[in-house]
Short mmCIF file of C-alpha atoms and ligand atoms in Angstrom, two decimals:
data_model
loop_
_atom_site.label_atom_id
_atom_site.label_comp_id
_atom_site.label_asym_id
_atom_site.label_seq_id
_atom_site.Cartn_x
_atom_site.Cartn_y
_atom_site.Cartn_z
CA MET A 291 61.42 103.95 23.61
CA ASP A 292 60.90 100.24 23.07
CA PRO A 293 57.56 98.66 23.90
CA ASP A 294 57.84 96.05 26.64
CA TYR A 295 55.17 93.61 25.53
CA LEU A 296 54.09 91.84 22.37
CA PRO A 297 52.69 93.96 19.52
CA PHE A 298 49.06 93.47 18.48
CA HIS A 299 48.25 90.85 15.85
CA PRO A 300 49.24 92.25 12.44
CA ASN A 301 46.83 90.09 10.48
CA PRO A 302 43.89 88.71 12.49
CA LYS A 303 41.68 86.06 10.92
CA LYS A 304 38.25 86.97 9.61
CA PRO A 305 35.89 85.73 12.34
CA SER A 306 33.47 82.91 11.45
CA TYR A 307 30.89 84.56 13.70
CA GLN A 308 29.40 87.72 12.21
CA PRO A 309 28.26 90.23 14.85
CA PRO A 310 24.80 91.77 14.29
CA ALA A 311 24.64 95.18 12.60
CA GLY A 312 25.17 97.85 15.25
CA ALA A 313 27.43 95.74 17.49
CA VAL A 314 29.70 97.58 19.93
CA ASP A 315 33.26 96.62 20.90
CA ALA A 316 32.95 98.00 24.43
CA HIS A 317 36.54 97.64 25.65
CA CYS A 318 39.49 98.73 23.54
CA HIS A 319 42.23 101.32 23.71
CA VAL A 320 44.19 103.79 21.61
CA PHE A 321 47.89 104.30 22.37
CA GLY A 322 49.78 107.28 21.03
CA PRO A 323 51.25 107.62 18.51
CA ALA A 324 53.90 108.62 21.04
CA ASP A 325 55.28 111.50 18.95
CA GLN A 326 51.82 113.11 19.00
CA PHE A 327 50.45 111.85 22.33
CA PRO A 328 53.41 111.02 24.63
CA TYR A 329 53.05 108.30 27.24
CA HIS A 330 52.94 109.24 30.90
CA PRO A 331 56.44 109.66 32.41
CA LYS A 332 55.50 107.47 35.40
CA ARG A 333 53.80 104.71 33.38
CA LYS A 334 54.39 101.10 34.45
CA TYR A 335 54.79 99.86 30.88
CA THR A 336 55.47 101.29 27.44
CA PRO A 337 52.92 100.20 24.87
CA CYS A 338 53.26 99.75 21.14
CA ASP A 339 51.62 102.64 19.36
CA ALA A 340 48.03 101.64 18.57
CA PRO A 341 46.55 104.63 16.77
CA LYS A 342 42.88 105.35 16.14
CA GLU A 343 43.13 104.56 12.42
CA LYS A 344 44.17 100.98 13.22
CA LEU A 345 41.35 100.64 15.75
CA PHE A 346 38.71 101.84 13.29
CA GLU A 347 40.14 99.54 10.61
CA LEU A 348 39.87 96.58 12.99
CA ARG A 349 36.30 97.58 13.98
CA ASP A 350 35.21 97.39 10.35
CA TYR A 351 37.19 94.23 9.60
CA LEU A 352 35.71 92.32 12.55
CA GLY A 353 32.18 93.50 11.69
CA PHE A 354 31.56 95.93 14.56
CA SER A 355 29.85 99.30 14.25
CA ARG A 356 31.05 101.17 17.33
CA ASN A 357 33.79 101.30 19.96
CA VAL A 358 34.05 102.19 23.61
CA ILE A 359 37.63 103.36 24.09
CA VAL A 360 39.03 103.03 27.59
CA GLN A 361 41.85 105.25 28.83
CA ALA A 362 44.72 102.99 29.90
CA SER A 363 47.26 103.62 32.63
CA CYS A 364 50.17 104.28 30.25
CA HIS A 365 48.57 107.62 29.27
CA GLY A 366 47.91 108.57 32.92
CA SER A 367 45.14 111.16 33.25
CA ASP A 368 46.03 112.87 29.96
CA ASN A 369 43.02 111.90 27.88
CA SER A 370 44.21 113.69 24.69
CA ALA A 371 44.69 110.57 22.55
CA LEU A 372 41.28 109.30 23.69
CA VAL A 373 39.55 112.60 22.89
CA ASP A 374 41.28 112.79 19.51
CA ALA A 375 39.97 109.31 18.65
CA LEU A 376 36.46 110.12 19.87
CA GLU A 377 36.34 113.29 17.80
CA ALA A 378 37.60 111.45 14.70
CA SER A 379 35.05 108.66 15.11
CA GLY A 380 32.02 110.60 13.89
CA ASP A 381 29.90 109.61 16.92
CA LEU A 382 30.85 105.94 16.48
CA ALA A 383 32.92 105.88 19.67
CA ARG A 384 32.43 106.74 23.31
CA GLY A 385 35.10 106.98 25.97
CA VAL A 386 35.99 106.10 29.53
CA SER A 387 38.49 108.53 31.04
CA VAL A 388 41.03 108.53 33.82
CA LEU A 389 40.84 111.75 35.86
CA SER A 390 43.25 113.71 37.99
CA PRO A 391 41.76 115.05 41.26
CA GLU A 392 42.56 118.52 39.90
CA VAL A 393 40.27 118.19 36.89
CA THR A 394 38.07 121.26 36.47
CA ASP A 395 34.35 121.32 35.69
CA HIS A 396 35.20 122.97 32.40
CA GLU A 397 37.48 120.04 31.50
CA LEU A 398 34.81 117.57 32.52
CA ARG A 399 32.34 119.31 30.24
CA GLN A 400 34.83 119.19 27.36
CA LEU A 401 35.33 115.46 27.92
CA ASP A 402 31.58 114.94 28.02
CA ASN A 403 31.15 116.91 24.79
CA ALA A 404 33.81 114.70 23.15
CA GLY A 405 31.86 111.56 24.10
CA VAL A 406 33.33 110.49 27.42
CA ARG A 407 30.70 108.75 29.55
CA GLY A 408 32.70 107.24 32.39
CA VAL A 409 35.70 107.42 34.71
CA ARG A 410 37.94 104.45 35.40
CA PHE A 411 39.32 103.61 38.85
CA ASN A 412 42.25 101.22 38.49
CA PHE A 413 43.23 99.08 41.51
CA VAL A 414 45.63 96.73 39.72
CA LYS A 415 48.87 97.11 41.64
CA ARG A 416 51.19 96.29 38.72
CA LEU A 417 49.57 99.12 36.69
CA VAL A 418 49.14 102.04 39.08
CA ASP A 419 50.33 103.43 42.41
CA SER A 420 47.76 103.30 45.18
CA ILE A 421 45.30 106.20 45.27
CA PRO A 422 43.37 107.10 48.46
CA ARG A 423 39.71 106.08 48.29
CA GLU A 424 38.64 109.64 49.19
CA VAL A 425 40.06 110.77 45.83
CA PHE A 426 37.85 108.26 44.03
CA ILE A 427 34.80 109.21 46.11
CA ASP A 428 35.34 112.86 45.23
CA LEU A 429 35.72 112.07 41.50
CA ALA A 430 32.62 109.88 41.56
CA ASP A 431 30.67 112.84 42.97
CA ARG A 432 32.15 115.22 40.44
CA VAL A 433 30.95 113.17 37.44
CA LYS A 434 27.41 112.64 38.75
CA PRO A 435 26.03 115.81 37.12
CA PHE A 436 27.15 114.37 33.76
CA ASP A 437 25.44 111.06 34.48
CA TRP A 438 28.69 109.19 33.91
CA HIS A 439 29.29 105.72 35.25
CA ILE A 440 32.37 104.30 36.98
CA VAL A 441 34.56 101.53 35.60
CA VAL A 442 36.63 99.59 38.13
CA TYR A 443 39.56 97.34 37.35
CA PHE A 444 40.88 94.96 39.99
CA GLU A 445 42.12 91.37 40.30
CA SER A 446 40.05 88.75 42.09
CA PRO A 447 42.15 88.45 45.28
CA ASP A 448 41.35 92.12 45.95
CA LEU A 449 37.56 91.79 45.71
CA ALA A 450 36.99 91.06 49.40
CA ASP A 451 38.81 94.24 50.41
CA LEU A 452 37.19 96.40 47.72
CA LYS A 453 33.64 95.04 47.99
CA PRO A 454 32.23 97.57 50.53
CA PHE A 455 33.78 100.45 48.59
CA ILE A 456 32.43 99.27 45.24
CA GLU A 457 29.01 98.69 46.76
CA SER A 458 28.98 102.21 48.18
CA LEU A 459 29.81 103.63 44.73
CA ALA A 460 27.06 101.51 43.18
CA ARG A 461 24.41 102.88 45.52
CA ASP A 462 23.61 105.69 43.12
CA GLN A 463 25.86 105.16 40.07
CA VAL A 464 26.38 102.35 37.60
CA VAL A 465 29.69 100.57 38.25
CA VAL A 466 31.15 98.40 35.47
CA VAL A 467 33.74 95.80 36.55
CA ASP A 468 36.40 95.16 33.93
CA HIS A 469 37.18 91.66 32.72
CA MET A 470 34.79 89.70 35.00
CA GLY A 471 36.80 90.79 38.05
CA ARG A 472 39.82 88.85 36.67
CA PRO A 473 39.01 85.38 38.08
CA ASP A 474 41.63 82.67 38.47
CA VAL A 475 40.06 80.31 35.94
CA GLY A 476 41.98 77.40 37.46
CA LEU A 477 39.58 77.58 40.43
CA GLY A 478 36.57 76.98 38.17
CA PRO A 479 33.26 78.83 37.88
CA GLU A 480 31.91 76.91 40.90
CA GLY A 481 34.84 77.98 43.10
CA SER A 482 34.27 80.33 46.04
CA GLU A 483 36.13 83.18 44.35
CA PHE A 484 33.89 83.42 41.29
CA LYS A 485 30.81 82.75 43.40
CA ALA A 486 31.71 85.83 45.43
CA PHE A 487 31.86 87.83 42.22
CA MET A 488 28.49 86.50 41.06
CA SER A 489 27.01 87.43 44.48
CA LEU A 490 28.33 90.95 44.08
CA LEU A 491 26.23 91.31 40.93
CA TYR A 492 23.20 89.49 42.37
CA GLN A 493 23.18 91.82 45.36
CA ASN A 494 23.83 95.11 43.51
CA THR A 495 21.69 95.79 40.48
CA ASN A 496 23.81 98.83 39.54
CA ILE A 497 26.89 96.66 39.01
CA TRP A 498 27.66 95.52 35.47
CA THR A 499 30.63 93.62 34.07
CA LYS A 500 32.59 93.12 30.86
CA VAL A 501 32.84 89.50 29.77
CA SER A 502 36.18 90.27 28.19
CA CYS A 503 39.89 89.44 28.20
CA PRO A 504 39.95 85.64 27.87
CA GLU A 505 43.46 86.13 26.49
CA ARG A 506 44.68 87.31 29.90
CA LEU A 507 42.72 84.81 31.98
CA THR A 508 43.22 81.59 30.04
CA LYS A 509 45.64 78.85 30.91
CA GLN A 510 44.93 77.25 27.51
CA ALA A 511 45.93 79.91 24.97
CA PRO A 512 44.95 80.35 22.25
CA ASP A 513 41.88 78.16 22.77
CA TYR A 514 40.25 80.11 25.65
CA SER A 515 37.74 77.32 26.32
CA ASP A 516 38.59 77.42 30.04
CA VAL A 517 37.29 81.01 30.22
CA VAL A 518 34.02 80.39 28.36
CA PRO A 519 32.06 78.95 31.37
CA PHE A 520 32.77 82.09 33.40
CA ALA A 521 31.57 84.48 30.72
CA LYS A 522 28.57 82.30 29.86
CA ALA A 523 27.46 82.18 33.51
CA LEU A 524 27.54 85.98 33.71
CA VAL A 525 25.75 86.52 30.39
CA GLU A 526 22.96 84.16 31.41
CA ALA A 527 22.56 85.47 34.97
CA PHE A 528 22.80 89.18 34.14
CA PRO A 529 21.77 89.58 30.48
CA THR A 530 21.02 93.30 30.85
CA ARG A 531 24.28 94.15 32.65
CA VAL A 532 27.04 92.64 30.52
CA LEU A 533 29.29 94.17 27.87
CA TRP A 534 31.80 92.59 25.49
CA GLY A 535 35.07 93.98 24.13
CA THR A 536 38.14 92.89 22.21
CA ASP A 537 40.61 94.53 24.64
CA TRP A 538 42.66 95.52 21.56
CA PRO A 539 45.62 96.12 21.41
CA HIS A 540 46.03 93.82 24.44
CA PRO A 541 48.67 95.70 26.45
CA ASN A 542 50.99 93.67 28.67
CA MET A 543 50.41 90.39 26.85
CA LYS A 544 53.57 88.34 27.14
CA SER A 545 52.35 84.74 26.69
CA HIS A 546 50.91 84.96 23.17
CA THR A 547 49.60 87.43 20.60
CA PRO A 548 45.80 87.26 20.65
CA ASP A 549 44.08 86.94 17.28
CA ASP A 550 41.13 89.33 17.46
CA GLY A 551 39.17 87.21 14.97
CA SER A 552 39.44 84.22 17.34
CA LEU A 553 38.25 86.38 20.23
CA VAL A 554 35.11 87.34 18.24
CA ASP A 555 34.46 83.65 17.58
CA ILE A 556 33.98 83.08 21.30
CA ILE A 557 30.88 85.31 21.40
CA PRO A 558 28.34 82.63 20.31
CA LEU A 559 29.82 80.27 22.91
CA ILE A 560 29.24 82.69 25.78
CA ALA A 561 25.92 84.12 24.49
CA GLU A 562 24.14 81.16 23.00
CA THR A 563 20.95 82.80 21.76
CA GLU A 564 20.40 85.63 19.34
CA GLU A 565 18.54 87.56 22.04
CA LEU A 566 21.48 87.28 24.49
CA ARG A 567 23.87 88.42 21.76
CA ARG A 568 21.67 91.42 20.92
CA GLN A 569 21.68 92.45 24.58
CA LEU A 570 25.42 91.90 25.00
CA LEU A 571 26.57 93.56 21.80
CA ILE A 572 23.93 96.20 21.09
CA GLU A 573 21.24 96.94 23.67
CA ASN A 574 23.41 97.13 26.81
CA PRO A 575 26.26 99.24 25.40
CA MET A 576 23.86 101.49 23.49
CA ARG A 577 21.86 102.16 26.68
CA LEU A 578 24.97 102.89 28.74
CA TYR A 579 27.01 104.87 26.21
CA TRP A 580 24.62 106.29 23.59
CA ASN A 581 21.63 106.75 25.87
CA SER A 582 19.37 104.87 23.52
C1 0GY B 265 43.40 96.28 29.84
C2 0GY B 265 44.26 95.57 30.76
C3 0GY B 265 45.47 95.97 31.20
C4 0GY B 265 45.99 97.30 31.15
C5 0GY B 265 45.28 98.42 31.47
O1 0GY B 265 45.11 100.62 32.13
C6 0GY B 265 45.85 99.74 31.70
O2 0GY B 265 47.03 99.94 31.47
O3 0GY B 265 43.98 98.36 31.61
C7 0GY B 265 46.31 94.95 31.87
O4 0GY B 265 47.53 95.07 31.84
O5 0GY B 265 45.73 94.00 32.45
O6 0GY B 265 42.20 96.27 29.99
O7 0GY B 265 43.93 96.87 28.91
#
């Protein structure tokens, strides 16, 4: 079973920027190992194994204290690898799950006990088959008693269609949008597309976003300077509703292998003050995931 994208960086540089003590990498994944946690038979890609030990090693090397591990499409709604990592983390990781409509309340409670605090709804067509919105509405209701939030992943051309649905979810639950809504950075932060995304957050105070994944958005790899203005605009406009993550191990990267140390070095460019960095890296993720 060969992986169909580039492996993660074997030897990232030590970042020049040192995150503050207690910083959270709020978007990363664990994959497999496949012989222990097989990938979903209907997955759209086969990842390289990216086991929890490697993730925790990277966390320490980059100077982070905690992780939020997001269930990715290649594991479907089998959250076993995620739960295994959460349980091994010693309370230093929280999780975002993917749920089948058949999930039982008992299973939800087990996930909650393991440290899961959210459910992810993926609308990216190259990653998942289409799921009826009623299924998502039902799952959103099911996780309310656990006070979980919803993570949504979509690409910017789909925002107009999804906007009413996302706003309805955000009426009484926090909704976190992955990767800044995946803007086309070629259109610029002043373009109508990104302005529509900014308006979504201005108009809905329950909507948060992750200022992550410059490696996927950039047209200037491995410099990423074309992505910085987008992330900076969001951090400055919504300082209490932004999260940051490495996106390790960067599934589906085909253009280049991101160096996680270089990704960390972008943080002071997008959050220029110590106060903004504290909110981005500590206060916001701790409030959302550790309830503190
Ligand atoms: C990411 C991005 C991607 C993959 C997934 O669920 C997934 O498989 O999220 C992607 O290919 O853009 O956040 O890992």
